[in-house]
Tab-separated table of C-alpha atoms and ligand atoms in Angstrom:
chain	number	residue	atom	x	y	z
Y	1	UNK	CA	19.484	7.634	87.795
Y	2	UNK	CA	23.061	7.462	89.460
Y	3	UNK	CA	25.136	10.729	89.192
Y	4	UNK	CA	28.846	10.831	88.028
Y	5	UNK	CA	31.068	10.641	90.601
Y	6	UNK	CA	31.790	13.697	90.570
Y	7	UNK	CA	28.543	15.269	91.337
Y	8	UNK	CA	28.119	15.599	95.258
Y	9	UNK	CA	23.929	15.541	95.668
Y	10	UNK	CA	22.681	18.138	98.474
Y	11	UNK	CA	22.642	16.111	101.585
Y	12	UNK	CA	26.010	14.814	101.017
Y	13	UNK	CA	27.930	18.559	101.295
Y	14	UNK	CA	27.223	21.422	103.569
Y	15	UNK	CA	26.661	24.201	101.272
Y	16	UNK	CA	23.339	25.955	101.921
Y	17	UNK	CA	21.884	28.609	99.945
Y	18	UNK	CA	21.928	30.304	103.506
Y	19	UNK	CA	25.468	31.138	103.473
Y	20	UNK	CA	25.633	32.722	100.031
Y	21	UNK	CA	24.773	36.052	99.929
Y	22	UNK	CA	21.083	37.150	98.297
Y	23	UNK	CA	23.482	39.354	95.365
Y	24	UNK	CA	25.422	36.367	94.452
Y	25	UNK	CA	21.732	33.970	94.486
Y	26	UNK	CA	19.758	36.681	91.925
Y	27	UNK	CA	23.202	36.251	89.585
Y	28	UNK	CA	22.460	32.523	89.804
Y	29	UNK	CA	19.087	32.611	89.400
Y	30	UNK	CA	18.738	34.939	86.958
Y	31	UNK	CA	21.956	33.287	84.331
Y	32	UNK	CA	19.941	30.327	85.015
Y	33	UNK	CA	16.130	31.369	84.046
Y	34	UNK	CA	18.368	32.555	81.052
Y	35	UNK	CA	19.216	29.170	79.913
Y	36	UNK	CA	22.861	29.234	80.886
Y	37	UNK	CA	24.927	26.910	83.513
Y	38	UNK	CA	26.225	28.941	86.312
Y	39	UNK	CA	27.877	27.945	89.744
Y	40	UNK	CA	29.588	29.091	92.455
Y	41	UNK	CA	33.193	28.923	92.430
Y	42	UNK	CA	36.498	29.384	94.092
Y	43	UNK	CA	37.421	30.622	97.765
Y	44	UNK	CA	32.958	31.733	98.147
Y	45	UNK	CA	32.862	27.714	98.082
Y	46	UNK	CA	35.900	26.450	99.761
Y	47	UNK	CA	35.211	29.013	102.988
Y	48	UNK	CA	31.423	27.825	103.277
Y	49	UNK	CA	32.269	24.023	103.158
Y	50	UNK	CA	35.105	25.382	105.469
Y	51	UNK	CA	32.960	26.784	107.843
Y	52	UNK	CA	34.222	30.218	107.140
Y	53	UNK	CA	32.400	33.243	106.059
Y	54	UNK	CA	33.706	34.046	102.310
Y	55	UNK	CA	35.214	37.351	101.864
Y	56	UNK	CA	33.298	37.521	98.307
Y	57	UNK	CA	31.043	35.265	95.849
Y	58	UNK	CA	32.832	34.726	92.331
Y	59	UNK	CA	30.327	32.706	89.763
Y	60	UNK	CA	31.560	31.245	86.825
Y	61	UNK	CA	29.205	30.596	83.626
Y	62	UNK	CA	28.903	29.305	80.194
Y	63	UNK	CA	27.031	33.017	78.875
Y	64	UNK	CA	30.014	34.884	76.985
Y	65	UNK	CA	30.950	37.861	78.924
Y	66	UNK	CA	28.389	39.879	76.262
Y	67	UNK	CA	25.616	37.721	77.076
Y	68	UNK	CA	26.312	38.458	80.863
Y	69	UNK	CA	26.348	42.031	80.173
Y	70	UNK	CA	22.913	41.920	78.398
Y	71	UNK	CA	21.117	40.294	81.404
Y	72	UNK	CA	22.344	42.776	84.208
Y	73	UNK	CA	22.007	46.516	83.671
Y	74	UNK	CA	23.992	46.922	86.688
Y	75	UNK	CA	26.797	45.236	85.418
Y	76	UNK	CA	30.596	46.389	83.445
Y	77	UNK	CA	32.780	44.552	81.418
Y	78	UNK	CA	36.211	44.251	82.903
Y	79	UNK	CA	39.253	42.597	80.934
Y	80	UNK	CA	43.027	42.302	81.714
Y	81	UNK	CA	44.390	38.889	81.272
Y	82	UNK	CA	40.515	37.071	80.988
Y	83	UNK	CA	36.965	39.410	79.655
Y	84	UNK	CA	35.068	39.032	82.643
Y	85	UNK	CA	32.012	40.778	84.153
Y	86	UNK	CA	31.169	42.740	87.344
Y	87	UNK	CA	27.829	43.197	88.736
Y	88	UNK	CA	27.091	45.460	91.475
Y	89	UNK	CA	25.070	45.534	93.901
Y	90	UNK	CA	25.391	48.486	96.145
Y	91	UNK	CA	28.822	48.158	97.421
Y	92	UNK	CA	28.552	44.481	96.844
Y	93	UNK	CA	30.612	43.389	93.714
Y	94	UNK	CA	29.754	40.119	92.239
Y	95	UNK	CA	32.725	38.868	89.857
Y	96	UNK	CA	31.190	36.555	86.708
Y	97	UNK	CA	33.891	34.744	84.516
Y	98	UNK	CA	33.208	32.879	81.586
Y	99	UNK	CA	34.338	29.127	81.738
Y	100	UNK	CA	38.340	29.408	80.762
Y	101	UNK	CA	40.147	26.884	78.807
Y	102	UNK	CA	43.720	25.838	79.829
Y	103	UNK	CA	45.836	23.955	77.466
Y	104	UNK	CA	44.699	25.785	74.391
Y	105	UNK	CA	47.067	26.193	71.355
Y	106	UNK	CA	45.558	29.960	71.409
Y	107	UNK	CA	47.616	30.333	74.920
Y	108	UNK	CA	50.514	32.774	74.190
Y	109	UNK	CA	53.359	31.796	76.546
Y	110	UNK	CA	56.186	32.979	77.048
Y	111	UNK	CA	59.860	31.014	76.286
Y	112	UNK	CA	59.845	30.298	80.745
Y	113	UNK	CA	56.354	28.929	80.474
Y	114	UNK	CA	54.606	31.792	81.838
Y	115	UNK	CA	51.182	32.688	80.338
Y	116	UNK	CA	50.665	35.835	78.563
Y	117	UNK	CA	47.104	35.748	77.373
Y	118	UNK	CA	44.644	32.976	77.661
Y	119	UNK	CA	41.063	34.417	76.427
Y	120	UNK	CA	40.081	31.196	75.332
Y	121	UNK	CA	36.546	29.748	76.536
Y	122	UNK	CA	35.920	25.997	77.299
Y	123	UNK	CA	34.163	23.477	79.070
Y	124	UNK	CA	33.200	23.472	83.324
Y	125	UNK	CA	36.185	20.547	83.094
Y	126	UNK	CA	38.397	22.556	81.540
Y	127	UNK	CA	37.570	25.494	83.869
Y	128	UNK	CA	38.131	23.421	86.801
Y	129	UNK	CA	41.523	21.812	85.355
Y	130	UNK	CA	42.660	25.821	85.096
Y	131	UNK	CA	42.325	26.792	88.254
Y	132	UNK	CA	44.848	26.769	90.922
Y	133	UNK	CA	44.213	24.332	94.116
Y	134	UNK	CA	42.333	21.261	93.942
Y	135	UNK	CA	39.995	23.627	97.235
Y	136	UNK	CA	39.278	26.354	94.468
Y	137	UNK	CA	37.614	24.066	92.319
Y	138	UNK	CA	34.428	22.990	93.746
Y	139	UNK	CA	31.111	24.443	91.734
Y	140	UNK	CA	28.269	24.655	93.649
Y	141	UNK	CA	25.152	24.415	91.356
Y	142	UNK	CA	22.013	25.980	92.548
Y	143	UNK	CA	19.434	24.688	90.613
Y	144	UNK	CA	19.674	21.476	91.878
Y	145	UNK	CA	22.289	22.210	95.361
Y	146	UNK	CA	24.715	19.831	94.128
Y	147	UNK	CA	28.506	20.513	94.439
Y	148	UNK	CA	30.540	19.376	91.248
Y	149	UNK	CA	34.047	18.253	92.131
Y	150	UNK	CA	36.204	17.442	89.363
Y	151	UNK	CA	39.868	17.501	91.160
Y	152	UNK	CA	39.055	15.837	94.380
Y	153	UNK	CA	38.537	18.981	96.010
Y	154	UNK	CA	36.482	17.959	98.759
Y	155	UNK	CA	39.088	15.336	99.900
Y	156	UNK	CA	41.885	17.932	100.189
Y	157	UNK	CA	39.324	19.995	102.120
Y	158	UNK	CA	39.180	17.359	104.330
Y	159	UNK	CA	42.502	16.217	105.020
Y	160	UNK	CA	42.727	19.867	105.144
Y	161	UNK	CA	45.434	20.140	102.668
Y	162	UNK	CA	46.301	22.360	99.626
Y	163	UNK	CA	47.154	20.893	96.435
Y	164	UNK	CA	48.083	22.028	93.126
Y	165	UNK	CA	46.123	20.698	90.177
Y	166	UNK	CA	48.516	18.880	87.470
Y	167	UNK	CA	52.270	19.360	87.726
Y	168	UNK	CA	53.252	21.837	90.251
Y	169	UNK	CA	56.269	23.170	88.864
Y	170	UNK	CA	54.800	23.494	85.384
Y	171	UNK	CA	51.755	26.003	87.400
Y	172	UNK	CA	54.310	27.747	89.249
Y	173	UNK	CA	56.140	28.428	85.947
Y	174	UNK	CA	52.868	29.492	84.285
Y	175	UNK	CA	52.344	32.292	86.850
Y	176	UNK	CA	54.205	32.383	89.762
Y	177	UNK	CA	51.656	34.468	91.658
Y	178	UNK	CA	50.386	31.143	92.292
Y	179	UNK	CA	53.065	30.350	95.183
Y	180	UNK	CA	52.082	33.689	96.903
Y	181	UNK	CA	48.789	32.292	96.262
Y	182	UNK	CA	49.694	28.530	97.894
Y	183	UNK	CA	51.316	30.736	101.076
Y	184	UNK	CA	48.693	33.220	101.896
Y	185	UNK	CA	45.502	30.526	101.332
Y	186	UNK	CA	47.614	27.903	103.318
Y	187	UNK	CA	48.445	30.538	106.318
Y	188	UNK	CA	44.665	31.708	105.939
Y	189	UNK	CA	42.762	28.957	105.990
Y	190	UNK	CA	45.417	26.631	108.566
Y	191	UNK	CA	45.928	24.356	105.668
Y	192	UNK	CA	49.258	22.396	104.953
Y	193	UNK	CA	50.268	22.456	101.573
Y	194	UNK	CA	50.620	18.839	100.010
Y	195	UNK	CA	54.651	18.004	99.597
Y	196	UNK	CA	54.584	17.921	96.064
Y	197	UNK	CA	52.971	21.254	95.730
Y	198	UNK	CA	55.582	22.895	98.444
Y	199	UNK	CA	58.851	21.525	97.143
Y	200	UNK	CA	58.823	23.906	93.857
Y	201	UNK	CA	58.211	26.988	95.511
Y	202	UNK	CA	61.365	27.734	97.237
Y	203	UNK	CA	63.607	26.718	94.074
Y	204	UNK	CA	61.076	28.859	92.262
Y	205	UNK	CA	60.776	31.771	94.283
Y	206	UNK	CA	62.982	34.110	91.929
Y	207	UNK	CA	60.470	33.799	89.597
Y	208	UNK	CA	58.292	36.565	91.135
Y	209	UNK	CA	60.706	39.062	89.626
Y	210	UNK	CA	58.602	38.447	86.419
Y	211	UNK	CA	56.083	39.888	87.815
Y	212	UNK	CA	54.349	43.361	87.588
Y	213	UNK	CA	55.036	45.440	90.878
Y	214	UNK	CA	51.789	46.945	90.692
Y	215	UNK	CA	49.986	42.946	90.905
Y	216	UNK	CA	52.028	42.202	93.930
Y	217	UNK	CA	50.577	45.448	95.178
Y	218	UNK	CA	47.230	43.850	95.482
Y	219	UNK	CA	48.876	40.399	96.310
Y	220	UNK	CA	50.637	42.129	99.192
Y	221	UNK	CA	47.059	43.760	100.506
Y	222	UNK	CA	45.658	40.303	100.498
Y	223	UNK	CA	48.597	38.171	102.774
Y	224	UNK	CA	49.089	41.513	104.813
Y	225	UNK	CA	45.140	43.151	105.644
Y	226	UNK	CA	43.154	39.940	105.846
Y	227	UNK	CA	44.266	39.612	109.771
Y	228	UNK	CA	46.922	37.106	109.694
Y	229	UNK	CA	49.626	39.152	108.777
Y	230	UNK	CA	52.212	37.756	111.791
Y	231	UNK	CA	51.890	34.441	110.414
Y	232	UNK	CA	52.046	35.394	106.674
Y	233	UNK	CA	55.390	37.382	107.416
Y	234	UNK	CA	57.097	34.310	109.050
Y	235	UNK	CA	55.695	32.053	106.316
Y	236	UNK	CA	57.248	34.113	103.437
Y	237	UNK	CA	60.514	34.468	105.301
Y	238	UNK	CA	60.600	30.176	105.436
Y	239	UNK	CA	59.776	29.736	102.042
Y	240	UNK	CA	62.189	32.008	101.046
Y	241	UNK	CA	59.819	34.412	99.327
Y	242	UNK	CA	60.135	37.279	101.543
Y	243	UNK	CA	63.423	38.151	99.651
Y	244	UNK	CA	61.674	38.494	96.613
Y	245	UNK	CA	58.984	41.227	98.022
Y	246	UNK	CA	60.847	43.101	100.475
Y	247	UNK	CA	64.702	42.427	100.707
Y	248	UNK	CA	66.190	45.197	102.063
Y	249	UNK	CA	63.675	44.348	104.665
Y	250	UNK	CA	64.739	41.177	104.673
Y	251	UNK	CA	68.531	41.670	104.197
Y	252	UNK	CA	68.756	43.446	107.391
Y	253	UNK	CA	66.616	41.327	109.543
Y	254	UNK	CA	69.448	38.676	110.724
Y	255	UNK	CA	71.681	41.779	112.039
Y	256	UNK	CA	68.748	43.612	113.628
Y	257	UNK	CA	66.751	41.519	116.200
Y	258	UNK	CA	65.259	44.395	117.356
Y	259	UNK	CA	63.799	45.374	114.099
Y	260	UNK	CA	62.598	42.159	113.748
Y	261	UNK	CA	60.854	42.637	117.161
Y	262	UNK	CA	59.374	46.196	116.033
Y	263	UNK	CA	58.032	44.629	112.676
Y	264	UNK	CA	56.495	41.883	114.856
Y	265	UNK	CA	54.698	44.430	117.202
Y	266	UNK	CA	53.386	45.691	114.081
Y	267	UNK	CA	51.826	43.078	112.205
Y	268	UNK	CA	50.266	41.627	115.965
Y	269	UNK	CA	49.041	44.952	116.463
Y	270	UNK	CA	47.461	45.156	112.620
Y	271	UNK	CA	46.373	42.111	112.922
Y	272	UNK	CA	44.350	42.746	116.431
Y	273	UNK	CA	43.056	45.907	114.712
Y	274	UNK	CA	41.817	43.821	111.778
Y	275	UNK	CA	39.888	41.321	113.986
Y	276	UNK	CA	38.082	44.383	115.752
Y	277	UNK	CA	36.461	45.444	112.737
Y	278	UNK	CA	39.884	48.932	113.539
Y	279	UNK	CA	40.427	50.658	109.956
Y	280	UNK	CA	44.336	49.459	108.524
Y	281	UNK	CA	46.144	51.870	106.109
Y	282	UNK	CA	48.116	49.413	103.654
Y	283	UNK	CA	50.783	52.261	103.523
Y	284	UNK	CA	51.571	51.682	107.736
Y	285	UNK	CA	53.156	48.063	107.150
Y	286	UNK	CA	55.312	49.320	104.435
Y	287	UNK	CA	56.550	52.017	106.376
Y	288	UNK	CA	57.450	49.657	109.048
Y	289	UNK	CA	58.903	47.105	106.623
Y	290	UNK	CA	61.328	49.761	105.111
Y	291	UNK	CA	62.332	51.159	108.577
Y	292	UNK	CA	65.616	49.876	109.041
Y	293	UNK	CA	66.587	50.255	104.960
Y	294	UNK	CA	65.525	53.661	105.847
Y	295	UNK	CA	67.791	54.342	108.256
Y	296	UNK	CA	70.967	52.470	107.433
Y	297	UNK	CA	70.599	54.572	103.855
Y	298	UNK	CA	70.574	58.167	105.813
Y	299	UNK	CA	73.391	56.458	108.068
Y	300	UNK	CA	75.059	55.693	104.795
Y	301	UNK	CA	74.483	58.992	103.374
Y	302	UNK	CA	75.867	60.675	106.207
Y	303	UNK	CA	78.387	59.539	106.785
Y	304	UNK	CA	79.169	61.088	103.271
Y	305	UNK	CA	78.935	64.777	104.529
Y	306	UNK	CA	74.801	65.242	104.436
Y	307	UNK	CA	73.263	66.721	107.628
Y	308	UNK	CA	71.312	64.285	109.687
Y	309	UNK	CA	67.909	65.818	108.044
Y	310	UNK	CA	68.718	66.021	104.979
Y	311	UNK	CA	70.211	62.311	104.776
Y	312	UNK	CA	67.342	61.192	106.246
Y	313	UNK	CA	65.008	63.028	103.960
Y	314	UNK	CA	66.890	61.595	100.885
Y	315	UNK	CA	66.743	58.366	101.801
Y	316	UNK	CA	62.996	58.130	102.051
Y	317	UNK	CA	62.833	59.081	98.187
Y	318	UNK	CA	65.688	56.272	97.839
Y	319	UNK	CA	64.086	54.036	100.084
Y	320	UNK	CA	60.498	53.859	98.664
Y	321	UNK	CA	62.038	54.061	94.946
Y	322	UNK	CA	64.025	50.619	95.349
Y	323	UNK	CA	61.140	48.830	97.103
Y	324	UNK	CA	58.376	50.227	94.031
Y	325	UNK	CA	60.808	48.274	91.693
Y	326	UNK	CA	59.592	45.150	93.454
Y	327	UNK	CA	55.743	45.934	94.960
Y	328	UNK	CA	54.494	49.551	93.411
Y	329	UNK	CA	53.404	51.704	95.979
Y	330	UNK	CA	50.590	53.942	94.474
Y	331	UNK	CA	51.227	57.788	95.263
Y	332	UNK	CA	48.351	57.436	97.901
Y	333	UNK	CA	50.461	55.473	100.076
Y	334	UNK	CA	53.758	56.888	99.267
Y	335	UNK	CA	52.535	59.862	100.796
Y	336	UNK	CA	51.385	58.454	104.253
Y	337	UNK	CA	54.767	56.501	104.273
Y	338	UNK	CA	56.590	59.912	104.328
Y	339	UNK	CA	54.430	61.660	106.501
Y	340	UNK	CA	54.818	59.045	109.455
Y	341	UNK	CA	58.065	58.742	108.843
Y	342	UNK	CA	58.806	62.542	108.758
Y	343	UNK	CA	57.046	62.642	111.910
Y	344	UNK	CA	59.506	60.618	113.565
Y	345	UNK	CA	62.247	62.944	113.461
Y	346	UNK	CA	59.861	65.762	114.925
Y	347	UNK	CA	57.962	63.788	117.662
Y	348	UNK	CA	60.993	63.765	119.656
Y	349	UNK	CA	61.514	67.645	119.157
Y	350	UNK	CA	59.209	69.148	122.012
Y	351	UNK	CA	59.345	72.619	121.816
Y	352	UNK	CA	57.822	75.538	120.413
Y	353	UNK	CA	55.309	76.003	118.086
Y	354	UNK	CA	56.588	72.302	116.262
Y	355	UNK	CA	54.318	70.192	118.946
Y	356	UNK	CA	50.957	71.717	118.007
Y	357	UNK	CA	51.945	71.080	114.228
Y	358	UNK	CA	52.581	68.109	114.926
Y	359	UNK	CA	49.521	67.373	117.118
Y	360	UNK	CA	47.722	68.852	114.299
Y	361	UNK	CA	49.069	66.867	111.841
Y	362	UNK	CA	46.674	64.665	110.092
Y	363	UNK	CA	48.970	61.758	110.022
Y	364	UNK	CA	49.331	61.988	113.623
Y	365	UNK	CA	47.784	59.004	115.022
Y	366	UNK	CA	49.767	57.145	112.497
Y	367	UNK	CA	52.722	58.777	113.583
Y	368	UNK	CA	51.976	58.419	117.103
Y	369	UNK	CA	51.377	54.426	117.128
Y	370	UNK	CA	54.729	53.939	114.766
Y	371	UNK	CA	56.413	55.498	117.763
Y	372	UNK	CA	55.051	53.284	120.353
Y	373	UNK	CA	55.607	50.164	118.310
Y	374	UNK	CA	59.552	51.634	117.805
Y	375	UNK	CA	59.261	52.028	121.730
Y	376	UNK	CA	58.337	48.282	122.250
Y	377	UNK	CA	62.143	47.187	121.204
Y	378	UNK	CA	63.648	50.226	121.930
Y	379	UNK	CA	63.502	51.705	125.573
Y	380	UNK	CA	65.386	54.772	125.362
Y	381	UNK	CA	61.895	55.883	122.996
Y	382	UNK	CA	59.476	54.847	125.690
Y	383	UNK	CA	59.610	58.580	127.881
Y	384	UNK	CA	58.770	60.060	124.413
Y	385	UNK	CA	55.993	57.686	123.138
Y	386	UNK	CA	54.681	57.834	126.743
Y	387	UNK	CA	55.054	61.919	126.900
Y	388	UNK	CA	52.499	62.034	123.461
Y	389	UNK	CA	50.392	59.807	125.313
Y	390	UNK	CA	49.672	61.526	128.002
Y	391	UNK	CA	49.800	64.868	125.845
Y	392	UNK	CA	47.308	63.952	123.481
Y	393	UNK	CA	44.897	63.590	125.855
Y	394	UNK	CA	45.726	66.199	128.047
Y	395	UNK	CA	43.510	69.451	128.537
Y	396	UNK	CA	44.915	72.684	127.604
Y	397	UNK	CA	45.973	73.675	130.932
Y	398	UNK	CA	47.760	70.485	131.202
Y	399	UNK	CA	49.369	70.632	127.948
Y	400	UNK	CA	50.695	74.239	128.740
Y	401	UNK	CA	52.657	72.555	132.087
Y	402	UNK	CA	54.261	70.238	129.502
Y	403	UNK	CA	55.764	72.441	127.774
Y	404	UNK	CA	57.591	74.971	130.333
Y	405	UNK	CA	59.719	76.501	128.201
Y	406	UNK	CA	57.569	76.998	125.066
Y	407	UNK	CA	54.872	78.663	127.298
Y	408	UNK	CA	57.354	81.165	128.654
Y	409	UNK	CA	58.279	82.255	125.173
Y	410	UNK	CA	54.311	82.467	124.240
Y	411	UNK	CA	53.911	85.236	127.329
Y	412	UNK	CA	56.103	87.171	126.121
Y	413	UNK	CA	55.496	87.138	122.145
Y	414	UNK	CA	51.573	87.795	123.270
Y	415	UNK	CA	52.356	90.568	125.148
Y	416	UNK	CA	54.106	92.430	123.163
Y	417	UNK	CA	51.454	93.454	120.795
Y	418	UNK	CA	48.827	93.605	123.388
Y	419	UNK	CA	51.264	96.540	125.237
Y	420	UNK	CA	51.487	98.751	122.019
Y	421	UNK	CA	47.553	98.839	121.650
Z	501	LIG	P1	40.060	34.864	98.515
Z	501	LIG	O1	39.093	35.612	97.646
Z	501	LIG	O2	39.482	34.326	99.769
Z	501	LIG	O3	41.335	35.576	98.709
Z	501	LIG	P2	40.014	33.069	96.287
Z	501	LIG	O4	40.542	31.692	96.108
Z	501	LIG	O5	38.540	33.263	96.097
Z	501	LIG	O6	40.485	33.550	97.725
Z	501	LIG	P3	40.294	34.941	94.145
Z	501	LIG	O7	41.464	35.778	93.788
Z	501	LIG	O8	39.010	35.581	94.511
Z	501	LIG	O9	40.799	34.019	95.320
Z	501	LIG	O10	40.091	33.933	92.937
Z	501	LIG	C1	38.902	33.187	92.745
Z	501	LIG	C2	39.229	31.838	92.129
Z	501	LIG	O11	39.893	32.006	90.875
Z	501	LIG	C3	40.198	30.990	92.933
Z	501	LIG	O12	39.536	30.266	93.934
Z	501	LIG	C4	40.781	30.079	91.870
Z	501	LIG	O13	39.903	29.049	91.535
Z	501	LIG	C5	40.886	31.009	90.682
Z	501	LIG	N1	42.204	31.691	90.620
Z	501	LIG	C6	42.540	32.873	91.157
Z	501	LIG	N2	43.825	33.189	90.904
Z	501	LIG	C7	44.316	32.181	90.174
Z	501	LIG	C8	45.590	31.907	89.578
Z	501	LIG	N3	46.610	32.741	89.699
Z	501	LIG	N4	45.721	30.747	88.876
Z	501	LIG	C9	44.697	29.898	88.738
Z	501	LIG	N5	43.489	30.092	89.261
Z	501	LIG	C10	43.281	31.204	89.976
Z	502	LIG	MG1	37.480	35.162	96.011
């Protein structure tokens, strides 16, 4: 019997039940014993056929989220936008969606086109039609290894080429997450994004103000800690969506080469950090990001009769307030933002009992490598960066020689006591 055209038989595709990981097989296997359709979907597809190891395995099913639930005690119902399911295994979460509907008359939009709630269930079709790139769209079927391709997914892959499914603009409009979505996959994955599927983004770019600051939170984690970050930043500056993230980052780029050259130094060195398996705080970006707002504000402030401290203290709250209006910063990281930037008024102070505080300090390190990044473009910075270096690793004696006057004033506060025993 001759398959539809759309059904790619085993020997035709290079998915192998190798590559997918033995969690995301018993969720197969199991929906399927159950009587239910369920595939592989999304970027656990497109990385295999890609060559690429997937970050994570998300399975798509006709069971109801419900009917999920029942088969896996280790499983939760999650819902936001769409009910969907997550099983876990150990630390492994497997993500199981229902198939979604698009064009539904149960779709709430908005007046702009964007969609407010689409809990609607349908057809694999329809599921494949709502998705975003023709690349995300490829099911891979284990019961028989086939690979269903209903939007010619496999021939973007191999022109190696990103493509919206259906009208570009109209998806954009729907939710324009979608062109931070187009960026970040394209940069990824060293894709070029198909010209009709570019030319709405930058004429569409405002409409990211729509949406929540805490989603491009996680949006921003994905283009920024997945070890391409250098690339992603000069990406979002051409297509004139780095205004709509960061812009008083982005305002004061032009006039400041050399922060431009310090927030460069930062995302190579993330990015080298990321490929060596090095732990990345989201929080160290943003503090480099909002450097330069940061200090033009305390210049600003200033020069309106504040101290030096306290302008500069007042414009980190200021600071990190305007940019949570655009990307939320959750407390967590709001925290380690001040801290390393706090630290940069005292690393330079080396005296007294200040340089074992700040030694101590258990944003240090993060501290530290902020200052040696600032160093990079800025020489008059490099005997200080250069000074912690050396005194961080320094023994005690050899940190005592450092710090000539500070140990004289020691002696004699020691003594003191030690005399009236
Ligand atoms: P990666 O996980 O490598 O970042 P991904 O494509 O798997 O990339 P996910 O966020 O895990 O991204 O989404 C899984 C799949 O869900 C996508 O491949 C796509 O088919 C669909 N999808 C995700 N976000 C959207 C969206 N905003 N609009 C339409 N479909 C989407
Ligand atoms: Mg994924």
């Amino acid at each position: 019997m001759k398959q539809p055209d759309h059904i790619i038989p085993r020997d035709q595709h290079t998915v192998s039940r190798k590559d997918i990981s033995d969690s995301a097989l018993k969720v197969l296997y199991r929906l399927n014993k159950a009587g239910y359709d369920a595939f592989l979907v999304g970027g656990g597809v497109r990385d295999i056929l890609l060559g690429l190891n997937p970050k994570d395995f998300d399975i798509t099913t006709n069971a109801t989220p419900e009917q999920i639930r029942a088969l896996f005690r280790n499983s939760r119902i999650i819902g936001r936008r769409f009910k969907l399911v997550h099983i876990m295994f150990g630390r492994e979460v497997i993500e199981v969606a229902t198939f979604r509907a698009h064009c539904d008359s149960n779709i709430q939009q908005a007046k702009d086109g964007m969609i407010l709630r689409d809990n609607v269930y349908g057809t694999i079709e329809e599921d494949a039609e709502r998705r975003d790139f023709t690349i995300n769209a490829l099911y891979y079927n284990v019961r028989d290894f086939s690979v269903h391709d209903y939007c010619n997914g496999l021939t973007d892959l191999r022109k190696r080429q990103l493509r919206m499914i259906g009208d570009p603009e109209t998806r954009y409009k729907e939710d324009p997450v979608r062109m931070l979505r187009a960026v970040r996959l394209a940069t990824k994955l060293g894709l070029t994004i198909e010209e009709k599927t570019l030319e709405p983004i930058s004429r569409l770019a405002h409409l990211l103000e729509q949406i929540p600051a805490a989603r491009l939170f996680e949006e921003y984690r994905k283009m920024f800690l997945a070890g391409k970050g250098e690339a992603m930043f000069e990406a979002l500056q051409t297509h004139g969506l780095l205004s709509k993230l960061f812009p008083a980052t982005e305002q004061l780029l032009a006039a400041h080469p050399d922060f431009e050259s310090f927030i460069q130094a930062a995302l190579e060195n993330t990015d080298k950090r990321i490929a060596s398996d090095n732990t990345v705080n989201p929080a160290f970006l943003i503090a480099v990001f909002l450097w330069q707002p940061l200090l033009e504000r305390a210049h600003q402030l200033e020069t309106k009769g504040h101290s030096y401290n306290d302008a500069f203290f007042k414009s980190m709250g200021l600071t990190l307030a305007e940019q949570s209006q655009f990307i939320s910063i959750p407390k967590r990281y709001s925290l380690v933002i001040r801290d390393i930037w706090a630290q940069q008024i005292r690393l330079p102070q080396r005296h007294g009992k200040k340089v074992w505080s700040v030694l101590n300090h258990p944003r240090f390190r993060a501290a530290y490598d902020f200052l040696v990044l600032r160093a990079e473009s800025d020489p008059s910075l490099r005997e200080i960066a250069d000074w912690w270096t050396k005194f961080q690793d320094a023994d005690k004696a050899e940190q005592q020689a450092m710090l000539p006057k500070n140990r004289r004033r020691k002696v004699k506060r020691r003594r003191k006591p030690k005399n009236k025993d």
